[in-house]
Structures are given as C-alpha cells and as structure tokens.
Coordinates of C-alpha atoms in Angstrom, one line a residue:
S10 CA 0.0 -0.1 0.1
E11 CA 1.1 3.8 -0.4
I12 CA 1.5 3.9 3.6
R13 CA 3.8 1.3 3.6
S14 CA 6.1 3.3 1.4
L15 CA 6.2 6.3 3.7
R16 CA 9.3 7.0 6.0
T17 CA 9.8 6.2 9.8
L18 CA 11.5 9.3 11.5
D19 CA 12.3 10.2 14.9
Y20 CA 8.9 11.5 16.6
R21 CA 8.0 12.4 20.1
G22 CA 11.6 11.7 21.4
V23 CA 11.4 8.3 20.3
D24 CA 14.3 6.9 17.8
S25 CA 12.9 6.2 14.2
S26 CA 14.6 2.6 15.0
I27 CA 12.1 1.8 17.7
W28 CA 9.2 3.2 15.5
N29 CA 10.3 1.1 12.4
S30 CA 10.4 -2.1 14.7
L31 CA 6.8 -1.6 15.2
G32 CA 6.0 -0.8 11.7
V33 CA 4.8 2.9 12.3
K34 CA 5.1 5.3 9.3
M35 CA 5.0 9.0 9.2
G36 CA 3.5 11.5 6.6
T37 CA 5.5 14.9 6.6
N38 CA 4.9 18.2 5.5
S39 CA 5.7 19.1 2.0
A40 CA 7.8 22.1 2.7
D41 CA 11.1 20.0 4.1
N42 CA 9.9 16.9 5.1
S43 CA 11.1 17.1 8.6
K44 CA 7.9 17.8 10.4
V45 CA 5.4 14.8 11.3
E46 CA 2.1 15.8 10.3
L47 CA 0.5 12.1 10.2
V48 CA 1.4 8.9 12.0
F49 CA 0.2 5.8 10.8
Y50 CA 0.2 2.7 13.2
P51 CA -0.5 -0.9 12.0
V52 CA -3.2 -2.7 13.2
Y53 CA -3.2 -6.7 13.2
S54 CA -6.0 -9.1 13.6
G55 CA -5.8 -11.5 16.5
G56 CA -4.4 -14.1 14.2
G57 CA -1.7 -11.8 13.2
D58 CA -2.9 -10.4 9.6
H59 CA -2.2 -7.0 8.9
V60 CA -6.0 -5.4 8.4
G61 CA -5.1 -1.7 8.5
W62 CA -4.0 1.4 9.8
K63 CA -4.8 3.6 12.8
K64 CA -3.9 7.2 11.4
R65 CA -3.2 10.3 13.8
T66 CA -3.2 13.6 12.3
V67 CA -0.8 15.3 14.9
E68 CA -2.4 18.9 14.7
G69 CA -5.4 18.8 16.7
K70 CA -4.8 15.1 17.7
R71 CA -7.4 13.7 15.5
F72 CA -7.9 9.8 14.8
S73 CA -9.2 7.8 12.0
T74 CA -8.8 4.4 10.6
I75 CA -7.7 3.1 7.3
G76 CA -9.1 -0.7 6.7
S77 CA -11.9 -2.8 7.5
F78 CA -11.5 -4.3 10.9
K79 CA -14.2 -3.1 13.0
G80 CA -15.6 -6.1 15.1
I81 CA -12.7 -8.5 14.8
P82 CA -10.2 -9.2 17.5
K83 CA -7.0 -7.3 17.3
Q84 CA -3.4 -7.8 18.8
L85 CA -2.2 -5.5 21.1
F86 CA -0.1 -2.7 19.6
G87 CA 3.6 -3.9 19.3
Q88 CA 2.5 -7.6 19.7
S89 CA 3.5 -8.3 16.3
A90 CA 7.2 -7.3 17.2
C91 CA 7.3 -9.6 20.4
N92 CA 9.4 -12.4 20.8
E93 CA 8.2 -15.3 22.2
G94 CA 9.3 -16.0 25.9
G95 CA 10.9 -13.6 28.6
K96 CA 10.0 -12.8 32.1
L97 CA 8.6 -9.2 31.6
L98 CA 5.8 -7.9 29.8
I99 CA 5.1 -4.1 30.1
I100 CA 1.5 -3.0 29.1
V101 CA 0.8 0.7 28.1
E102 CA -2.3 2.7 27.2
G103 CA -1.6 3.4 23.5
E104 CA 0.8 3.5 20.7
D105 CA 2.8 6.4 21.4
D106 CA 3.2 5.4 24.9
T107 CA 4.4 2.0 23.7
G108 CA 7.1 3.8 21.5
A109 CA 8.1 6.0 24.6
A110 CA 8.3 3.1 26.9
K111 CA 10.6 1.2 24.6
Q112 CA 12.9 4.5 24.0
M113 CA 13.1 4.8 28.0
L114 CA 14.0 1.2 28.4
A115 CA 16.6 1.1 25.3
D116 CA 18.1 4.5 27.0
N117 CA 18.7 2.4 30.1
G118 CA 20.2 -0.9 28.0
K119 CA 17.0 -2.9 28.6
N120 CA 15.1 -4.8 26.0
Y121 CA 11.7 -5.8 27.5
T122 CA 8.5 -6.5 25.7
V123 CA 6.3 -3.4 25.5
V124 CA 2.9 -3.6 24.1
G125 CA -0.2 -1.0 24.1
L126 CA -3.7 -1.1 23.9
P127 CA -4.3 -0.2 20.3
F128 CA -7.3 2.0 20.6
G129 CA -6.2 3.5 24.2
A130 CA -8.3 2.8 27.4
N131 CA -11.5 2.3 25.5
F132 CA -10.1 -1.0 24.0

C-alpha cells in the first residue's frame, strides 16, 4: 500500500529505529519533509494478519482508521514485534506510550517486551 512506502522518522523523542520495529510510518509536511504531520500505526488481527492502519493527525490530535477491521479481535499494539518467552511484559495505554516506553528502556540498556492497547483505554 501507499502507506508502507512512507518514511519512519524520529517522533516525540523516540528514535526512528524503534518506530520502524513497530511498523509505524509517518507523513511529513511538503516544505522540507522534517515535520511529522500524520502517523500511521499498523493494526493486526488476533491471528496476526495486517488488517489496516490507525491514522493520527498530529495537529489537533485527531484519529481515524484505514481498513476494515471493526468487530474483529485485534492484537495489542507492538505484539507483532514481540519475541516469544521472556519474564517481563509491560502494557501501556496506547501506541505513542509504547514507543516512549521502549525508548526509555533502550536508553537504560533494557530490551523488555512492551505492548499497548491499540485504541487506548477504550479498547
């Protein structure tokens, strides 16, 4: 899809490599492509199939969806990037919190599994 061809950048203090590992893509302003204006978070079904995107418009913090996944079980955000095993699982409220937690842990030399509720606390 067109979204998959978008770039992954540093965003909200989180390194692009972390966002990339989570499959997140960004749309930028057309002036110099440095200001993130749109963020696309991948949505996976409970079975692991990519079923769409959650789109965030940064200015005004507006959300919409792309794809047909209403009513189907969904994975936690970041679950598709998880390895099996491990002794610690950190669950946070949303996609941006997932990235922030992973960055905080990476800054401290930790590589724990972090997932987020894909549609916030209302999930």
